[in-house]
CSV table of C-alpha atoms and ligand atoms in Angstrom, one decimal:
chain,number,residue,atom,x,y,z
A,20,UNK,CA,3.7,30.0,-20.0
A,21,UNK,CA,4.8,27.3,-17.5
A,22,UNK,CA,3.6,23.8,-18.4
A,23,UNK,CA,3.2,20.6,-16.5
A,24,UNK,CA,2.2,17.0,-17.4
A,25,UNK,CA,-0.8,15.0,-16.0
A,26,UNK,CA,-1.9,11.4,-16.5
A,27,UNK,CA,-5.6,11.2,-17.2
A,28,UNK,CA,-8.0,8.2,-17.3
A,29,UNK,CA,-8.5,7.6,-21.0
A,30,UNK,CA,-10.9,4.7,-20.6
A,31,UNK,CA,-12.2,2.2,-18.1
A,32,UNK,CA,-10.4,-1.2,-18.1
A,33,UNK,CA,-12.3,-4.4,-18.6
A,34,UNK,CA,-10.2,-7.1,-16.7
A,35,UNK,CA,-6.5,-6.3,-16.6
A,36,UNK,CA,-5.8,-2.6,-17.0
A,37,UNK,CA,-3.5,-1.7,-19.9
A,38,UNK,CA,-1.5,1.4,-21.2
A,39,UNK,CA,-4.6,2.2,-23.4
A,40,UNK,CA,-6.4,3.2,-20.3
A,41,UNK,CA,-4.0,6.1,-19.6
A,42,UNK,CA,-3.4,9.4,-21.4
A,43,UNK,CA,-0.4,11.7,-20.8
A,44,UNK,CA,-1.3,15.3,-21.4
A,45,UNK,CA,0.6,18.6,-21.2
A,46,UNK,CA,-1.3,21.5,-19.7
A,47,UNK,CA,-0.7,25.0,-18.3
A,48,UNK,CA,0.8,24.8,-14.9
A,49,UNK,CA,-1.9,25.8,-12.3
A,50,UNK,CA,-1.5,28.9,-10.2
A,51,UNK,CA,-2.4,28.7,-6.5
A,52,UNK,CA,-5.4,30.8,-5.4
A,53,UNK,CA,-5.9,32.2,-1.9
A,54,UNK,CA,-5.2,29.7,0.8
A,55,UNK,CA,-3.7,27.3,-1.8
A,56,UNK,CA,-0.2,25.9,-2.4
A,57,UNK,CA,1.6,24.9,-5.6
A,58,UNK,CA,3.4,21.5,-5.1
A,59,UNK,CA,6.1,20.0,-7.3
A,60,UNK,CA,5.7,16.2,-7.1
A,61,UNK,CA,8.9,14.4,-6.0
A,62,UNK,CA,7.4,10.9,-5.4
A,63,UNK,CA,4.0,9.6,-6.6
A,64,UNK,CA,2.4,6.5,-5.1
A,65,UNK,CA,0.6,3.9,-7.1
A,66,UNK,CA,-1.6,1.5,-5.1
A,67,UNK,CA,-3.8,-1.5,-5.7
A,68,UNK,CA,-7.0,0.4,-4.6
A,69,UNK,CA,-6.6,2.6,-7.6
A,70,UNK,CA,-7.9,-0.3,-9.7
A,71,UNK,CA,-11.3,0.2,-7.9
A,72,UNK,CA,-11.3,3.9,-8.8
A,73,UNK,CA,-11.0,3.0,-12.5
A,74,UNK,CA,-14.4,1.3,-12.3
A,75,UNK,CA,-17.7,3.2,-12.7
A,76,UNK,CA,-19.1,1.7,-9.6
A,77,UNK,CA,-19.9,2.9,-6.1
A,78,UNK,CA,-17.2,2.0,-3.7
A,79,UNK,CA,-15.5,3.5,-0.6
A,80,UNK,CA,-13.3,5.5,-3.0
A,81,UNK,CA,-15.0,7.8,-5.6
A,82,UNK,CA,-14.6,6.6,-9.2
A,83,UNK,CA,-12.3,8.6,-11.4
A,84,UNK,CA,-13.9,10.4,-14.3
A,85,UNK,CA,-12.9,9.5,-17.8
A,86,UNK,CA,-10.9,12.3,-19.4
A,87,UNK,CA,-9.9,13.8,-16.0
A,88,UNK,CA,-6.6,13.6,-14.1
A,89,UNK,CA,-6.3,10.7,-11.7
A,90,UNK,CA,-5.5,11.2,-8.0
A,91,UNK,CA,-2.6,9.8,-6.0
A,92,UNK,CA,-0.7,10.0,-2.8
A,93,UNK,CA,2.1,12.5,-3.5
A,94,UNK,CA,5.2,13.7,-1.6
A,95,UNK,CA,6.4,17.0,-3.0
A,96,UNK,CA,8.1,20.3,-2.5
A,97,UNK,CA,6.1,23.6,-2.0
A,98,UNK,CA,7.0,25.9,-4.9
A,99,UNK,CA,4.6,28.7,-4.1
A,100,UNK,CA,2.3,29.3,-1.1
A,101,UNK,CA,-0.6,31.6,-0.5
A,102,UNK,CA,-1.2,29.9,2.9
A,103,UNK,CA,0.3,30.8,6.2
A,104,UNK,CA,1.0,27.2,7.1
A,105,UNK,CA,3.5,26.5,4.3
A,106,UNK,CA,6.4,28.3,2.6
A,107,UNK,CA,8.5,27.4,-0.5
A,108,UNK,CA,10.9,24.5,0.1
A,109,UNK,CA,8.6,22.8,2.6
A,110,UNK,CA,8.1,19.1,2.0
A,111,UNK,CA,4.4,18.0,2.1
A,112,UNK,CA,2.2,15.0,1.4
A,113,UNK,CA,-1.4,14.7,0.5
A,114,UNK,CA,-3.8,13.2,-2.1
A,115,UNK,CA,-3.0,15.3,-5.2
A,116,UNK,CA,-3.0,14.4,-8.8
A,117,UNK,CA,-1.0,12.0,-11.1
A,118,UNK,CA,0.8,15.2,-12.2
A,119,UNK,CA,4.2,16.9,-12.1
A,120,UNK,CA,2.7,19.9,-10.4
A,121,UNK,CA,-0.6,20.4,-8.6
A,122,UNK,CA,-2.4,23.0,-6.6
A,123,UNK,CA,-3.9,22.0,-3.2
A,124,UNK,CA,-5.8,23.7,-0.4
A,125,UNK,CA,-3.4,24.0,2.6
A,126,UNK,CA,-5.8,21.9,4.7
A,127,UNK,CA,-5.4,18.9,2.3
A,128,UNK,CA,-1.6,18.8,3.0
A,129,UNK,CA,0.5,17.4,5.8
A,130,UNK,CA,4.1,18.5,6.5
A,131,UNK,CA,6.8,15.8,6.0
A,132,UNK,CA,9.7,16.0,8.4
A,133,UNK,CA,12.8,15.0,6.3
A,134,UNK,CA,14.6,14.3,9.6
A,135,UNK,CA,12.4,11.2,10.3
A,136,UNK,CA,13.6,9.4,7.3
A,137,UNK,CA,13.7,9.6,3.5
A,138,UNK,CA,10.7,11.7,2.4
A,139,UNK,CA,9.5,8.8,0.2
A,140,UNK,CA,8.6,6.8,3.3
A,141,UNK,CA,5.7,9.2,3.8
A,142,UNK,CA,4.0,7.2,1.1
A,143,UNK,CA,5.0,3.8,2.4
A,144,UNK,CA,6.2,2.6,5.8
A,145,UNK,CA,5.5,6.0,7.3
A,146,UNK,CA,2.3,6.6,5.4
A,147,UNK,CA,-0.9,4.9,4.4
A,148,UNK,CA,0.4,1.4,3.9
A,149,UNK,CA,2.3,1.5,7.3
A,150,UNK,CA,-0.8,2.8,9.1
A,151,UNK,CA,-2.9,0.1,7.4
A,152,UNK,CA,-0.5,-2.6,8.6
A,153,UNK,CA,-0.2,-1.2,12.1
A,154,UNK,CA,-3.9,-0.9,12.9
A,155,UNK,CA,-5.1,-3.8,10.8
A,156,UNK,CA,-2.8,-6.1,12.7
A,157,UNK,CA,-3.1,-4.7,16.2
A,158,UNK,CA,-6.8,-3.8,16.2
A,159,UNK,CA,-8.2,-6.7,14.3
A,160,UNK,CA,-5.5,-9.4,14.2
A,161,UNK,CA,-4.6,-8.7,17.9
A,162,UNK,CA,-1.7,-11.2,18.0
A,163,UNK,CA,-0.3,-12.5,21.3
A,164,UNK,CA,3.2,-14.1,21.9
A,165,UNK,CA,3.3,-17.6,20.5
A,166,UNK,CA,0.5,-17.1,18.0
A,167,UNK,CA,1.0,-18.1,14.4
A,168,UNK,CA,0.4,-15.1,12.1
A,169,UNK,CA,0.0,-15.6,8.3
A,170,UNK,CA,0.2,-12.6,6.0
A,171,UNK,CA,-0.4,-12.7,2.2
A,172,UNK,CA,1.4,-10.4,-0.3
A,173,UNK,CA,4.0,-10.5,2.5
A,174,UNK,CA,6.7,-8.8,0.5
A,175,UNK,CA,4.5,-5.8,-0.4
A,176,UNK,CA,4.2,-2.4,1.2
A,177,UNK,CA,1.5,-3.5,3.8
A,178,UNK,CA,2.5,-7.1,4.2
A,179,UNK,CA,6.2,-6.6,4.9
A,180,UNK,CA,5.3,-4.3,7.8
A,181,UNK,CA,2.5,-6.6,9.1
A,182,UNK,CA,4.9,-9.5,9.3
A,183,UNK,CA,7.6,-7.5,11.1
A,184,UNK,CA,5.2,-6.0,13.6
A,185,UNK,CA,3.8,-9.5,14.3
A,186,UNK,CA,7.3,-10.7,15.0
A,187,UNK,CA,7.9,-7.8,17.4
A,188,UNK,CA,4.8,-8.9,19.2
A,189,UNK,CA,6.3,-12.3,19.7
A,190,UNK,CA,4.3,-14.2,17.1
A,191,UNK,CA,5.5,-16.9,14.7
A,192,UNK,CA,5.2,-15.3,11.3
A,193,UNK,CA,4.6,-17.0,8.0
A,194,UNK,CA,4.3,-15.0,4.7
A,195,UNK,CA,3.2,-15.9,1.2
A,196,UNK,CA,4.8,-14.2,-1.8
A,197,UNK,CA,5.2,-14.7,-5.6
A,198,UNK,CA,8.9,-15.3,-6.1
A,199,UNK,CA,11.9,-16.9,-4.4
A,200,UNK,CA,13.6,-13.5,-4.2
A,201,UNK,CA,10.7,-12.2,-2.2
A,202,UNK,CA,10.5,-15.3,0.2
A,203,UNK,CA,14.3,-15.0,0.7
A,204,UNK,CA,14.0,-11.4,1.7
A,205,UNK,CA,11.2,-12.3,4.2
A,206,UNK,CA,13.1,-15.0,5.9
A,207,UNK,CA,16.7,-13.9,5.6
A,208,UNK,CA,16.3,-10.1,6.2
A,209,UNK,CA,12.9,-9.5,7.8
A,210,UNK,CA,12.9,-12.3,10.3
A,211,UNK,CA,9.8,-14.3,9.1
A,212,UNK,CA,9.9,-17.8,10.4
A,213,UNK,CA,8.7,-19.3,7.1
A,214,UNK,CA,7.6,-18.0,3.7
A,215,UNK,CA,5.8,-19.8,0.9
A,216,UNK,CA,6.3,-19.0,-2.8
A,217,UNK,CA,2.7,-19.7,-3.9
A,218,UNK,CA,3.7,-19.7,-7.6
A,219,UNK,CA,6.0,-22.7,-7.1
A,220,UNK,CA,4.0,-25.1,-5.0
A,221,UNK,CA,2.3,-28.3,-6.3
A,222,UNK,CA,-0.3,-28.1,-3.5
A,223,UNK,CA,-0.7,-24.8,-1.8
A,224,UNK,CA,-2.8,-26.4,1.0
A,225,UNK,CA,0.0,-28.8,1.9
A,226,UNK,CA,2.6,-26.1,1.7
A,227,UNK,CA,0.7,-23.8,4.0
A,228,UNK,CA,0.0,-26.7,6.4
A,229,UNK,CA,3.7,-27.6,6.5
A,230,UNK,CA,4.6,-23.9,7.2
A,231,UNK,CA,2.0,-23.7,10.0
A,232,UNK,CA,2.3,-26.9,12.0
A,233,UNK,CA,0.3,-25.3,14.9
A,234,UNK,CA,-2.4,-23.9,12.7
A,235,UNK,CA,-3.1,-20.2,12.2
A,236,UNK,CA,-4.2,-17.8,14.9
A,237,UNK,CA,-4.2,-14.6,12.8
A,238,UNK,CA,-4.5,-14.3,9.1
A,239,UNK,CA,-3.9,-10.9,7.6
A,240,UNK,CA,-5.4,-11.2,4.1
A,241,UNK,CA,-4.1,-8.9,1.4
A,242,UNK,CA,-4.9,-11.2,-1.5
A,243,UNK,CA,-8.0,-13.5,-1.3
A,244,UNK,CA,-8.5,-16.3,-3.8
A,245,UNK,CA,-6.6,-19.5,-3.7
A,246,UNK,CA,-4.2,-18.3,-1.0
A,247,UNK,CA,-7.0,-17.6,1.4
A,248,UNK,CA,-8.6,-20.9,0.5
A,249,UNK,CA,-5.4,-22.6,1.5
A,250,UNK,CA,-5.2,-20.8,4.8
A,251,UNK,CA,-8.8,-21.2,5.8
A,252,UNK,CA,-8.7,-24.9,6.9
A,253,UNK,CA,-5.8,-24.1,9.1
A,254,UNK,CA,-7.6,-21.5,11.2
A,255,UNK,CA,-7.4,-22.3,14.9
A,256,UNK,CA,-10.2,-21.9,17.5
A,257,UNK,CA,-11.0,-18.2,18.1
A,258,UNK,CA,-8.6,-17.1,15.4
A,259,UNK,CA,-8.9,-13.7,13.8
A,260,UNK,CA,-8.9,-12.8,10.0
A,261,UNK,CA,-8.2,-9.2,9.1
A,262,UNK,CA,-9.5,-8.7,5.6
A,263,UNK,CA,-7.3,-5.9,4.2
A,264,UNK,CA,-7.3,-6.5,0.5
A,265,UNK,CA,-8.3,-9.0,-2.2
A,266,UNK,CA,-5.9,-8.1,-5.0
A,267,UNK,CA,-6.3,-11.4,-6.7
A,268,UNK,CA,-9.9,-10.4,-7.6
A,269,UNK,CA,-9.4,-6.8,-8.5
A,270,UNK,CA,-9.2,-7.5,-12.2
A,271,UNK,CA,-11.9,-10.2,-12.3
A,272,UNK,CA,-14.8,-9.3,-14.5
A,273,UNK,CA,-17.1,-11.5,-12.4
A,274,UNK,CA,-16.7,-12.6,-8.8
A,275,UNK,CA,-15.6,-16.3,-9.0
A,276,UNK,CA,-17.5,-18.8,-6.9
A,277,UNK,CA,-14.9,-20.5,-4.8
A,278,UNK,CA,-15.1,-23.3,-2.3
A,279,UNK,CA,-17.7,-22.5,0.4
A,280,UNK,CA,-15.8,-22.5,3.6
A,281,UNK,CA,-17.9,-20.6,6.1
A,282,UNK,CA,-18.6,-23.7,8.1
A,283,UNK,CA,-15.0,-23.4,9.4
A,284,UNK,CA,-16.1,-20.3,11.2
A,285,UNK,CA,-18.7,-22.2,13.2
A,286,UNK,CA,-16.3,-24.9,14.2
A,287,UNK,CA,-13.5,-22.6,15.1
A,288,UNK,CA,-15.6,-19.5,16.3
A,289,UNK,CA,-13.1,-17.5,14.2
A,290,UNK,CA,-13.7,-13.8,13.7
A,291,UNK,CA,-13.4,-12.3,10.2
A,292,UNK,CA,-13.4,-8.5,9.9
A,293,UNK,CA,-12.8,-6.2,7.0
A,294,UNK,CA,-11.4,-2.7,7.6
A,295,UNK,CA,-10.4,0.5,5.9
A,296,UNK,CA,-7.3,2.5,6.9
A,297,UNK,CA,-9.6,5.6,6.9
A,298,UNK,CA,-11.3,4.0,9.9
A,299,UNK,CA,-8.2,4.9,11.8
A,300,UNK,CA,-7.8,8.6,10.7
A,301,UNK,CA,-7.9,9.7,14.4
A,302,UNK,CA,-5.1,7.3,15.3
A,303,UNK,CA,-2.9,7.9,12.3
A,304,UNK,CA,-0.3,9.8,14.3
A,305,UNK,CA,0.0,7.2,17.0
A,306,UNK,CA,0.8,4.5,14.4
A,307,UNK,CA,3.4,6.8,12.7
A,308,UNK,CA,5.0,7.5,16.0
A,309,UNK,CA,5.4,3.8,16.8
A,310,UNK,CA,6.5,2.9,13.3
A,311,UNK,CA,9.2,5.6,13.1
A,312,UNK,CA,10.4,4.5,16.6
A,313,UNK,CA,10.9,0.9,15.3
A,314,UNK,CA,12.7,2.2,12.2
A,315,UNK,CA,15.1,4.3,14.3
A,316,UNK,CA,15.8,1.3,16.6
A,317,UNK,CA,16.5,-0.8,13.5
A,318,UNK,CA,13.7,-3.2,14.3
A,319,UNK,CA,11.6,-2.4,11.3
A,320,UNK,CA,13.0,-2.6,7.8
A,321,UNK,CA,11.5,-1.6,4.5
A,322,UNK,CA,12.2,-1.6,0.8
A,323,UNK,CA,10.9,0.7,-1.9
A,324,UNK,CA,10.6,-0.3,-5.6
A,325,UNK,CA,11.1,3.0,-7.4
A,326,UNK,CA,10.3,3.5,-11.1
A,327,UNK,CA,12.0,6.6,-12.4
A,328,UNK,CA,10.2,9.1,-14.6
A,329,UNK,CA,6.7,10.5,-14.5
A,330,UNK,CA,6.0,9.1,-18.0
A,331,UNK,CA,6.5,5.6,-16.5
A,332,UNK,CA,3.7,5.9,-13.8
A,333,UNK,CA,1.3,3.6,-15.6
A,334,UNK,CA,4.1,0.9,-15.8
A,335,UNK,CA,4.6,1.2,-12.1
A,336,UNK,CA,0.8,0.8,-11.5
A,337,UNK,CA,0.4,-2.2,-13.8
A,338,UNK,CA,3.5,-3.8,-12.2
A,339,UNK,CA,1.5,-4.2,-8.9
A,340,UNK,CA,-0.7,-6.8,-10.6
A,341,UNK,CA,2.4,-8.7,-11.9
A,342,UNK,CA,4.1,-8.7,-8.5
A,343,UNK,CA,7.0,-6.7,-9.8
A,344,UNK,CA,7.5,-4.7,-6.6
A,345,UNK,CA,9.3,-5.7,-3.5
A,346,UNK,CA,8.1,-3.3,-0.8
A,347,UNK,CA,6.4,-0.1,-1.6
A,348,UNK,CA,5.9,0.7,-5.3
A,349,UNK,CA,6.7,4.4,-6.1
A,350,UNK,CA,7.3,6.7,-9.0
A,351,UNK,CA,10.2,9.2,-8.7
A,352,UNK,CA,9.0,12.3,-10.6
A,353,UNK,CA,11.7,14.8,-9.6
A,354,UNK,CA,15.0,14.8,-7.7
A,355,UNK,CA,15.2,15.8,-4.1
A,356,UNK,CA,18.5,16.3,-2.3
A,357,UNK,CA,17.4,17.0,1.3
A,358,UNK,CA,17.0,13.4,2.6
A,359,UNK,CA,18.2,12.6,6.1
A,360,UNK,CA,20.7,9.9,7.0
A,361,UNK,CA,18.0,7.8,8.8
A,362,UNK,CA,17.9,4.9,6.3
A,363,UNK,CA,17.4,1.2,6.7
A,364,UNK,CA,15.6,0.7,3.5
A,365,UNK,CA,17.2,-0.7,0.3
B,415,NAP,N1,-8.1,-2.0,3.7
B,415,NAP,C1,-7.4,-0.9,3.5
B,415,NAP,O1,-7.6,0.2,4.0
B,415,NAP,C2,-6.1,-1.1,2.6
B,415,NAP,C3,-5.1,-0.1,2.6
B,415,NAP,C4,-4.0,-0.3,1.8
B,415,NAP,C5,-3.9,-1.5,1.1
B,415,NAP,N2,-4.9,-2.4,1.1
B,415,NAP,C6,-4.8,-3.6,0.3
B,415,NAP,O2,-3.7,-4.4,0.8
B,415,NAP,C7,-3.2,-5.2,-0.2
B,415,NAP,C8,-1.7,-4.9,-0.4
B,415,NAP,O3,-1.5,-3.5,-0.8
B,415,NAP,P1,-0.1,-2.9,-0.9
B,415,NAP,O4,-0.2,-1.5,-1.2
B,415,NAP,O5,0.8,-3.3,0.2
B,415,NAP,O6,0.4,-3.6,-2.3
B,415,NAP,P2,1.7,-4.5,-2.5
B,415,NAP,O7,1.5,-5.7,-1.6
B,415,NAP,O8,2.9,-3.7,-2.3
B,415,NAP,O9,1.6,-4.9,-4.0
B,415,NAP,C9,0.7,-5.7,-4.5
B,415,NAP,C10,1.2,-7.2,-4.4
B,415,NAP,O10,0.1,-8.1,-4.6
B,415,NAP,C11,0.5,-9.3,-5.1
B,415,NAP,N3,-0.4,-9.8,-6.1
B,415,NAP,C12,-0.8,-9.1,-7.2
B,415,NAP,N4,-1.7,-9.9,-7.9
B,415,NAP,C13,-1.9,-11.0,-7.2
B,415,NAP,C14,-2.6,-12.2,-7.4
B,415,NAP,N5,-3.4,-12.4,-8.5
B,415,NAP,N6,-2.6,-13.2,-6.4
B,415,NAP,C15,-1.8,-13.0,-5.3
B,415,NAP,N7,-1.0,-11.9,-5.1
B,415,NAP,C16,-1.1,-10.9,-6.0
B,415,NAP,C17,1.9,-9.1,-5.7
B,415,NAP,O11,2.9,-9.7,-4.8
B,415,NAP,P3,3.3,-11.3,-5.1
B,415,NAP,O12,4.5,-11.3,-5.9
B,415,NAP,O13,3.5,-11.8,-3.7
B,415,NAP,O14,2.1,-12.0,-5.7
B,415,NAP,C18,2.1,-7.6,-5.6
B,415,NAP,O15,3.4,-7.2,-5.4
B,415,NAP,C19,-4.0,-4.8,-1.5
B,415,NAP,O16,-5.0,-5.8,-1.7
B,415,NAP,C20,-4.6,-3.5,-1.2
B,415,NAP,O17,-5.8,-3.2,-1.9
B,415,NAP,C21,-6.0,-2.2,1.8
């Protein structure tokens, strides 16, 4: 009997998630039914939104059930197919399981073209985070040349793409990140005009004001909390705030009451808008086409932070809340030797 391993949700975290919340189980490898495909996971994504799915609360993403395998974005190879659309050896992506093998309906999978870049990018710069950056920045932030664009968690999967796209739009780009290694990557390699290590400043408000002498026209907020509080007083008239994520609050057991800064919006007539990448399902291909063109032209760079071994998937997830990743956090579950030569990641 062929076996496979899955990570299941053992318990719901209170505050910071820990290893105790995860359970690694060995099960019989599933067989694909009619119209289904058996996929071997090569890369598994871990993402901040998964923290919300560990909660037993209504949200835009359904909560995971305790005792059941968790779901994740996966890139993998088709091992067996009972669907006309796929054959063994095809590389596919979709929302599968935290598992070494999983069965999926053919219509839940999308083909990954290994000639566009390393297949891992289908979970990062050429996947959900890239599309989030592309539409959140262009549709909501709407930067014009000369604008100052600030992005938080700027060295992460979404933030690093946002900053580079804003630069390509002719904006002055400022990022915040949690280490000197990250801020150096932003300014030295990605072309950010300034970057602030928020963990090393005595006064974050002063540091942000110094980095944004002409104020802020677009704030792409991945983080919330004290970083957002420091950006708020710098908002210019008719500025735009794209609220993408609030990772600084995801492990909070109660929503903290922060400074009340809404009066700024009256003075500046700034527009604040939250969004979900799923709002852009119909425009997914358009974003990917533009992003892959920038990568091929060497105008958009990316990094991936790859943790090796399926058994280390919870470590990769927990690391997101410690800022361990530079670029997209991934888990390499199996080897793949068909990657193309289009690479500008590191
Ligand atoms: N709206 C949507 O549809 C959508 C889609 C995708 C992602 N998102 C959101 O976008 C944000 C970024 O996602 P991502 O996948 O690109 O993750 P990521 O930025 O690659 O990784 C998370 C990063 O958040 C930072 N962080 C963690 N805890 C923090 C804290 N307490 N305060 C400040 N920064 C903290 C860390 O970087 P530092 O070292 O810099 O602190 C960490 O590396 C998340 O909030 C996510 O939920 C939203």
